[in-house]
CSV table of N, CA, C and O in Angstrom, one decimal:
chain,number,residue,atom,x,y,z
A,1,MET,N,103.3,86.8,110.5
A,1,MET,CA,104.3,87.8,110.0
A,1,MET,C,104.4,87.7,108.5
A,1,MET,O,104.5,88.7,107.9
A,2,THR,N,104.5,86.6,107.9
A,2,THR,CA,104.8,86.4,106.5
A,2,THR,C,103.7,87.1,105.6
A,2,THR,O,104.0,87.8,104.7
A,3,ASP,N,102.4,86.9,106.0
A,3,ASP,CA,101.4,87.4,105.2
A,3,ASP,C,101.1,88.9,105.3
A,3,ASP,O,100.6,89.6,104.4
A,4,THR,N,101.6,89.5,106.4
A,4,THR,CA,101.2,90.9,106.7
A,4,THR,C,102.5,91.8,106.6
A,4,THR,O,102.4,93.0,107.0
A,5,MET,N,103.6,91.3,106.2
A,5,MET,CA,104.8,92.2,106.1
A,5,MET,C,104.6,93.2,105.0
A,5,MET,O,104.5,92.9,103.9
A,6,VAL,N,104.6,94.5,105.5
A,6,VAL,CA,104.5,95.6,104.5
A,6,VAL,C,105.8,96.4,104.6
A,6,VAL,O,106.2,96.9,105.6
A,7,ILE,N,106.4,96.4,103.4
A,7,ILE,CA,107.7,97.1,103.2
A,7,ILE,C,107.5,98.5,102.8
A,7,ILE,O,106.7,98.8,101.8
A,8,ASN,N,108.2,99.5,103.4
A,8,ASN,CA,108.2,100.8,102.9
A,8,ASN,C,109.5,101.1,102.2
A,8,ASN,O,110.6,100.8,102.7
A,9,ASP,N,109.4,101.7,101.0
A,9,ASP,CA,110.6,102.1,100.2
A,9,ASP,C,110.9,103.6,100.6
A,9,ASP,O,110.2,104.5,100.1
A,10,ASN,N,111.8,103.8,101.5
A,10,ASN,CA,112.2,105.1,101.9
A,10,ASN,C,113.2,105.6,100.9
A,10,ASN,O,114.4,105.4,101.0
A,11,GLU,N,112.7,106.3,99.8
A,11,GLU,CA,113.6,106.7,98.7
A,11,GLU,C,114.6,107.8,99.2
A,11,GLU,O,115.7,107.9,98.6
A,12,PHE,N,114.2,108.6,100.2
A,12,PHE,CA,115.1,109.6,100.7
A,12,PHE,C,116.4,109.0,101.3
A,12,PHE,O,117.5,109.4,101.0
A,13,LEU,N,116.2,108.0,102.1
A,13,LEU,CA,117.3,107.3,102.8
A,13,LEU,C,117.8,106.1,101.9
A,13,LEU,O,118.8,105.5,102.3
A,14,ARG,N,117.2,105.8,100.8
A,14,ARG,CA,117.5,104.7,99.9
A,14,ARG,C,117.6,103.4,100.7
A,14,ARG,O,118.7,102.8,100.8
A,15,GLN,N,116.5,103.1,101.3
A,15,GLN,CA,116.4,101.8,102.0
A,15,GLN,C,115.0,101.3,102.0
A,15,GLN,O,114.0,102.1,102.1
A,16,PHE,N,114.8,100.0,102.0
A,16,PHE,CA,113.5,99.3,102.2
A,16,PHE,C,113.4,99.1,103.7
A,16,PHE,O,114.4,98.6,104.3
A,17,GLU,N,112.3,99.4,104.3
A,17,GLU,CA,112.1,99.4,105.7
A,17,GLU,C,110.9,98.5,106.1
A,17,GLU,O,109.9,98.5,105.4
A,18,TYR,N,111.1,97.8,107.3
A,18,TYR,CA,110.0,97.1,107.9
A,18,TYR,C,110.0,97.5,109.4
A,18,TYR,O,111.0,97.2,110.1
A,19,LYS,N,109.0,98.2,109.8
A,19,LYS,CA,108.9,98.6,111.2
A,19,LYS,C,108.3,97.5,112.1
A,19,LYS,O,107.3,97.0,111.8
A,20,THR,N,109.0,97.3,113.2
A,20,THR,CA,108.5,96.3,114.2
A,20,THR,C,108.6,97.0,115.6
A,20,THR,O,109.1,98.1,115.7
A,21,GLU,N,108.1,96.3,116.6
A,21,GLU,CA,108.2,96.9,118.0
A,21,GLU,C,109.6,96.9,118.5
A,21,GLU,O,109.9,97.5,119.4
A,22,HIS,N,110.5,96.1,117.8
A,22,HIS,CA,111.9,96.0,118.2
A,22,HIS,C,112.8,97.0,117.5
A,22,HIS,O,114.0,97.2,117.8
A,23,GLY,N,112.2,97.7,116.5
A,23,GLY,CA,113.0,98.7,115.7
A,23,GLY,C,112.7,98.5,114.2
A,23,GLY,O,111.7,97.9,113.8
A,24,ILE,N,113.6,99.0,113.4
A,24,ILE,CA,113.4,98.9,111.9
A,24,ILE,C,114.4,98.0,111.3
A,24,ILE,O,115.6,98.1,111.5
A,25,ALA,N,113.8,97.0,110.6
A,25,ALA,CA,114.7,96.2,109.7
A,25,ALA,C,114.8,96.9,108.4
A,25,ALA,O,113.9,97.5,107.9
A,26,LYS,N,116.0,96.9,107.8
A,26,LYS,CA,116.2,97.6,106.6
A,26,LYS,C,117.2,97.0,105.6
A,26,LYS,O,118.1,96.3,106.1
A,27,ILE,N,117.0,97.2,104.4
A,27,ILE,CA,118.0,96.8,103.3
A,27,ILE,C,118.3,98.1,102.6
A,27,ILE,O,117.4,98.7,102.0
A,28,GLU,N,119.5,98.5,102.7
A,28,GLU,CA,120.0,99.7,102.0
A,28,GLU,C,120.3,99.4,100.6
A,28,GLU,O,120.7,98.3,100.2
A,29,TYR,N,120.0,100.4,99.7
A,29,TYR,CA,120.2,100.2,98.3
A,29,TYR,C,120.8,101.4,97.6
A,29,TYR,O,120.7,102.5,98.1
A,30,SER,N,121.2,101.2,96.4
A,30,SER,CA,121.7,102.2,95.4
A,30,SER,C,121.0,101.9,94.1
A,30,SER,O,121.0,100.8,93.6
A,31,LEU,N,120.4,102.9,93.5
A,31,LEU,CA,119.6,102.7,92.3
A,31,LEU,C,120.4,103.4,91.1
A,31,LEU,O,120.7,104.6,91.2
A,32,GLN,N,120.7,102.6,90.1
A,32,GLN,CA,121.5,103.1,88.9
A,32,GLN,C,120.8,102.5,87.7
A,32,GLN,O,120.8,101.3,87.5
A,33,GLU,N,120.3,103.4,86.9
A,33,GLU,CA,119.6,103.0,85.7
A,33,GLU,C,118.4,102.1,86.0
A,33,GLU,O,117.6,102.4,86.9
A,34,ARG,N,118.4,100.9,85.5
A,34,ARG,CA,117.3,99.9,85.8
A,34,ARG,C,117.8,98.8,86.8
A,34,ARG,O,117.3,97.8,86.8
A,35,LYS,N,118.9,99.1,87.5
A,35,LYS,CA,119.5,98.2,88.4
A,35,LYS,C,119.4,98.7,89.8
A,35,LYS,O,119.7,99.9,90.1
A,36,ILE,N,119.1,97.8,90.8
A,36,ILE,CA,119.1,98.2,92.2
A,36,ILE,C,120.2,97.3,92.9
A,36,ILE,O,120.1,96.1,92.8
A,37,PHE,N,121.1,98.0,93.5
A,37,PHE,CA,122.2,97.4,94.2
A,37,PHE,C,121.8,97.3,95.7
A,37,PHE,O,121.6,98.3,96.4
A,38,LEU,N,121.6,96.0,96.2
A,38,LEU,CA,121.2,95.8,97.6
A,38,LEU,C,122.5,95.7,98.4
A,38,LEU,O,123.2,94.7,98.3
A,39,THR,N,122.8,96.8,99.1
A,39,THR,CA,124.2,96.9,99.7
A,39,THR,C,124.3,96.4,101.1
A,39,THR,O,125.4,96.0,101.5
A,40,LYS,N,123.2,96.5,101.9
A,40,LYS,CA,123.4,96.2,103.3
A,40,LYS,C,122.1,95.8,104.0
A,40,LYS,O,121.1,96.4,103.7
A,41,LEU,N,122.1,94.7,104.7
A,41,LEU,CA,120.9,94.2,105.5
A,41,LEU,C,121.2,94.5,107.0
A,41,LEU,O,122.2,94.1,107.5
A,42,ILE,N,120.2,95.2,107.6
A,42,ILE,CA,120.3,95.5,109.0
A,42,ILE,C,119.0,95.1,109.7
A,42,ILE,O,117.9,95.6,109.2
A,43,VAL,N,119.1,94.3,110.7
A,43,VAL,CA,117.9,93.9,111.4
A,43,VAL,C,118.1,94.1,112.9
A,43,VAL,O,119.2,93.9,113.4
A,44,PRO,N,117.1,94.5,113.6
A,44,PRO,CA,117.2,94.6,115.1
A,44,PRO,C,117.7,93.2,115.7
A,44,PRO,O,117.3,92.2,115.2
A,45,GLU,N,118.4,93.3,116.8
A,45,GLU,CA,119.0,92.1,117.4
A,45,GLU,C,117.9,91.1,117.7
A,45,GLU,O,118.1,89.9,117.6
A,46,GLU,N,116.7,91.5,118.2
A,46,GLU,CA,115.7,90.6,118.6
A,46,GLU,C,115.1,89.8,117.4
A,46,GLU,O,114.5,88.8,117.6
A,47,LEU,N,115.3,90.3,116.2
A,47,LEU,CA,114.8,89.7,115.0
A,47,LEU,C,115.9,89.0,114.1
A,47,LEU,O,115.6,88.6,113.0
A,48,ASP,N,117.1,88.9,114.7
A,48,ASP,CA,118.2,88.4,114.0
A,48,ASP,C,118.1,86.9,113.9
A,48,ASP,O,118.9,86.1,114.5
A,49,ASP,N,117.2,86.4,113.1
A,49,ASP,CA,117.1,84.9,112.9
A,49,ASP,C,116.9,84.7,111.4
A,49,ASP,O,116.4,85.6,110.7
A,50,VAL,N,117.2,83.5,110.9
A,50,VAL,CA,117.2,83.2,109.5
A,50,VAL,C,115.8,83.3,108.9
A,50,VAL,O,115.6,83.8,107.8
A,51,GLU,N,114.8,82.8,109.6
A,51,GLU,CA,113.4,82.9,109.1
A,51,GLU,C,112.9,84.3,108.9
A,51,GLU,O,112.4,84.6,107.8
A,52,PHE,N,113.2,85.2,109.8
A,52,PHE,CA,112.8,86.6,109.6
A,52,PHE,C,113.5,87.2,108.5
A,52,PHE,O,113.0,87.9,107.6
A,53,LYS,N,114.9,87.0,108.4
A,53,LYS,CA,115.7,87.6,107.3
A,53,LYS,C,115.2,87.1,106.0
A,53,LYS,O,115.1,87.9,105.0
A,54,ASN,N,115.0,85.8,105.9
A,54,ASN,CA,114.5,85.2,104.6
A,54,ASN,C,113.2,85.8,104.2
A,54,ASN,O,113.0,86.2,103.0
A,55,THR,N,112.2,86.0,105.1
A,55,THR,CA,110.9,86.6,104.8
A,55,THR,C,111.1,88.0,104.4
A,55,THR,O,110.5,88.5,103.4
A,56,PHE,N,111.9,88.8,105.1
A,56,PHE,CA,112.2,90.2,104.8
A,56,PHE,C,112.8,90.3,103.4
A,56,PHE,O,112.3,91.1,102.5
A,57,ILE,N,113.8,89.5,103.1
A,57,ILE,CA,114.5,89.6,101.8
A,57,ILE,C,113.5,89.2,100.7
A,57,ILE,O,113.4,89.9,99.6
A,58,LYS,N,112.7,88.1,100.9
A,58,LYS,CA,111.8,87.7,99.9
A,58,LYS,C,110.8,88.8,99.6
A,58,LYS,O,110.4,89.0,98.4
A,59,THR,N,110.3,89.4,100.6
A,59,THR,CA,109.3,90.5,100.4
A,59,THR,C,109.8,91.7,99.6
A,59,THR,O,109.2,92.2,98.8
A,60,VAL,N,111.1,92.0,100.0
A,60,VAL,CA,111.8,93.1,99.2
A,60,VAL,C,112.0,92.7,97.8
A,60,VAL,O,111.7,93.5,96.9
A,61,LEU,N,112.4,91.5,97.5
A,61,LEU,CA,112.7,91.1,96.1
A,61,LEU,C,111.4,91.0,95.3
A,61,LEU,O,111.3,91.4,94.2
A,62,ASP,N,110.3,90.6,96.0
A,62,ASP,CA,109.0,90.6,95.3
A,62,ASP,C,108.6,92.0,94.9
A,62,ASP,O,108.0,92.2,93.8
A,63,SER,N,108.8,93.0,95.8
A,63,SER,CA,108.5,94.4,95.5
A,63,SER,C,109.4,94.9,94.3
A,63,SER,O,108.9,95.6,93.4
A,64,ILE,N,110.6,94.5,94.3
A,64,ILE,CA,111.5,94.9,93.2
A,64,ILE,C,111.1,94.3,91.9
A,64,ILE,O,111.1,94.9,90.9
A,65,GLN,N,110.7,93.0,92.0
A,65,GLN,CA,110.2,92.3,90.8
A,65,GLN,C,109.0,93.0,90.1
A,65,GLN,O,108.9,93.1,88.9
A,66,GLU,N,108.1,93.5,91.0
A,66,GLU,CA,106.9,94.2,90.5
A,66,GLU,C,107.3,95.5,89.7
A,66,GLU,O,106.6,96.0,88.9
A,67,ARG,N,108.5,96.1,90.1
A,67,ARG,CA,108.9,97.3,89.5
A,67,ARG,C,109.8,97.1,88.3
A,67,ARG,O,110.4,98.0,87.7
A,68,ASN,N,110.0,95.8,87.9
A,68,ASN,CA,110.8,95.5,86.7
A,68,ASN,C,112.2,96.0,86.8
A,68,ASN,O,112.8,96.5,85.8
A,69,LEU,N,112.8,95.9,88.0
A,69,LEU,CA,114.2,96.3,88.1
A,69,LEU,C,115.1,95.0,88.2
A,69,LEU,O,114.6,93.9,88.5
A,70,ARG,N,116.3,95.2,87.9
A,70,ARG,CA,117.3,94.1,88.0
A,70,ARG,C,118.0,94.3,89.4
A,70,ARG,O,118.3,95.4,89.8
A,71,VAL,N,118.4,93.2,90.0
A,71,VAL,CA,119.0,93.2,91.3
A,71,VAL,C,120.5,92.8,91.3
A,71,VAL,O,120.8,91.8,90.7
A,72,VAL,N,121.3,93.6,91.9
A,72,VAL,CA,122.7,93.3,92.0
A,72,VAL,C,123.0,93.2,93.5
A,72,VAL,O,123.0,94.3,94.2
A,73,PRO,N,123.1,92.0,94.1
A,73,PRO,CA,123.3,91.9,95.5
A,73,PRO,C,124.7,92.0,95.9
A,73,PRO,O,125.5,91.2,95.7
A,74,THR,N,125.0,93.2,96.6
A,74,THR,CA,126.4,93.4,97.1
A,74,THR,C,126.5,93.0,98.6
A,74,THR,O,127.5,92.9,99.1
A,75,SER,N,125.3,92.9,99.2
A,75,SER,CA,125.2,92.4,100.6
A,75,SER,C,125.4,90.9,100.6
A,75,SER,O,124.7,90.2,99.8
A,76,PRO,N,126.4,90.4,101.4
A,76,PRO,CA,126.6,88.9,101.4
A,76,PRO,C,125.4,88.1,101.8
A,76,PRO,O,125.1,87.1,101.2
A,77,ARG,N,124.6,88.6,102.7
A,77,ARG,CA,123.4,87.9,103.1
A,77,ARG,C,122.3,87.8,102.0
A,77,ARG,O,121.7,86.8,101.8
A,78,VAL,N,122.1,88.9,101.3
A,78,VAL,CA,121.2,88.9,100.1
A,78,VAL,C,121.7,88.0,99.0
A,78,VAL,O,121.0,87.2,98.4
A,79,ALA,N,123.0,88.0,98.8
A,79,ALA,CA,123.6,87.2,97.7
A,79,ALA,C,123.4,85.7,98.1
A,79,ALA,O,123.1,84.9,97.3
A,80,SER,N,123.6,85.4,99.4
A,80,SER,CA,123.4,84.0,99.9
A,80,SER,C,122.0,83.6,99.7
A,80,SER,O,121.7,82.4,99.2
A,81,PHE,N,121.0,84.5,100.0
A,81,PHE,CA,119.6,84.1,99.8
A,81,PHE,C,119.3,83.8,98.3
A,81,PHE,O,118.7,82.9,98.0
A,82,LEU,N,119.9,84.7,97.4
A,82,LEU,CA,119.6,84.5,96.0
A,82,LEU,C,120.2,83.2,95.5
A,82,LEU,O,119.7,82.5,94.6
A,83,ARG,N,121.4,82.8,96.0
A,83,ARG,CA,122.0,81.5,95.6
A,83,ARG,C,121.1,80.3,96.0
A,83,ARG,O,121.0,79.4,95.3
A,84,LYS,N,120.4,80.4,97.1
A,84,LYS,CA,119.6,79.3,97.6
A,84,LYS,C,118.2,79.3,97.0
A,84,LYS,O,117.5,78.3,97.0
A,85,HIS,N,117.7,80.5,96.5
A,85,HIS,CA,116.4,80.6,96.0
A,85,HIS,C,116.4,80.9,94.5
A,85,HIS,O,116.4,82.1,94.1
A,86,LYS,N,116.6,79.9,93.7
A,86,LYS,CA,116.7,80.1,92.2
A,86,LYS,C,115.5,80.7,91.5
A,86,LYS,O,115.7,81.2,90.4
A,87,GLU,N,114.4,80.7,92.2
A,87,GLU,CA,113.2,81.4,91.6
A,87,GLU,C,113.4,82.9,91.4
A,87,GLU,O,112.7,83.5,90.6
A,88,TYR,N,114.4,83.5,92.0
A,88,TYR,CA,114.7,84.9,91.8
A,88,TYR,C,115.9,85.1,90.9
A,88,TYR,O,116.3,86.3,90.7
A,89,LYS,N,116.4,84.1,90.3
A,89,LYS,CA,117.5,84.2,89.4
A,89,LYS,C,117.3,85.2,88.2
A,89,LYS,O,118.2,85.9,87.8
A,90,ASP,N,116.0,85.3,87.8
A,90,ASP,CA,115.7,86.2,86.6
A,90,ASP,C,115.8,87.6,87.0
A,90,ASP,O,115.7,88.5,86.2
A,91,LEU,N,116.0,87.9,88.3
A,91,LEU,CA,116.1,89.3,88.7
A,91,LEU,C,117.6,89.8,88.5
A,91,LEU,O,117.8,91.0,88.5
A,92,LEU,N,118.5,88.9,88.3
A,92,LEU,CA,119.9,89.3,88.1
A,92,LEU,C,120.1,89.9,86.7
A,92,LEU,O,119.5,89.3,85.8
A,93,PRO,N,120.9,90.9,86.6
A,93,PRO,CA,121.2,91.4,85.2
A,93,PRO,C,122.0,90.4,84.4
A,93,PRO,O,122.6,89.6,85.0
A,94,VAL,N,121.9,90.5,83.1
A,94,VAL,CA,122.7,89.6,82.2
A,94,VAL,C,124.1,89.7,82.6
A,94,VAL,O,124.7,90.8,82.7
A,95,GLY,N,124.8,88.6,82.7
A,95,GLY,CA,126.2,88.6,83.0
A,95,GLY,C,126.6,88.6,84.5
A,95,GLY,O,127.7,88.4,84.8
A,96,VAL,N,125.6,88.8,85.4
A,96,VAL,CA,125.9,88.8,86.8
A,96,VAL,C,125.6,87.4,87.3
A,96,VAL,O,124.5,86.9,87.2
A,97,ARG,N,126.6,86.9,88.0
A,97,ARG,CA,126.5,85.5,88.6
A,97,ARG,C,126.8,85.7,90.1
A,97,ARG,O,127.7,86.4,90.4
A,98,ILE,N,126.1,84.9,90.9
A,98,ILE,CA,126.5,84.9,92.3
A,98,ILE,C,126.8,83.5,92.8
A,98,ILE,O,126.4,82.5,92.2
């Protein structure tokens, strides 16, 4: 799962999506200037485990990093992930601490 996770950025619905046989995992967002606010994480019940969520969040953050955007995590789950994974600290805008 880790190597083949392909995320779709659904700009119309403003969410990153990952389709599975159990449904769609998604992170909703709001884009303002060069900042992306990650507002809500939704995963199908069958995939509601820490390993899947961490892989999904990591893949989304890697995609955001490639686009040179700053991340403001308003979702508690995404903020918690960023607290534990300091390698993504440079994605936070200046002055934002979690």
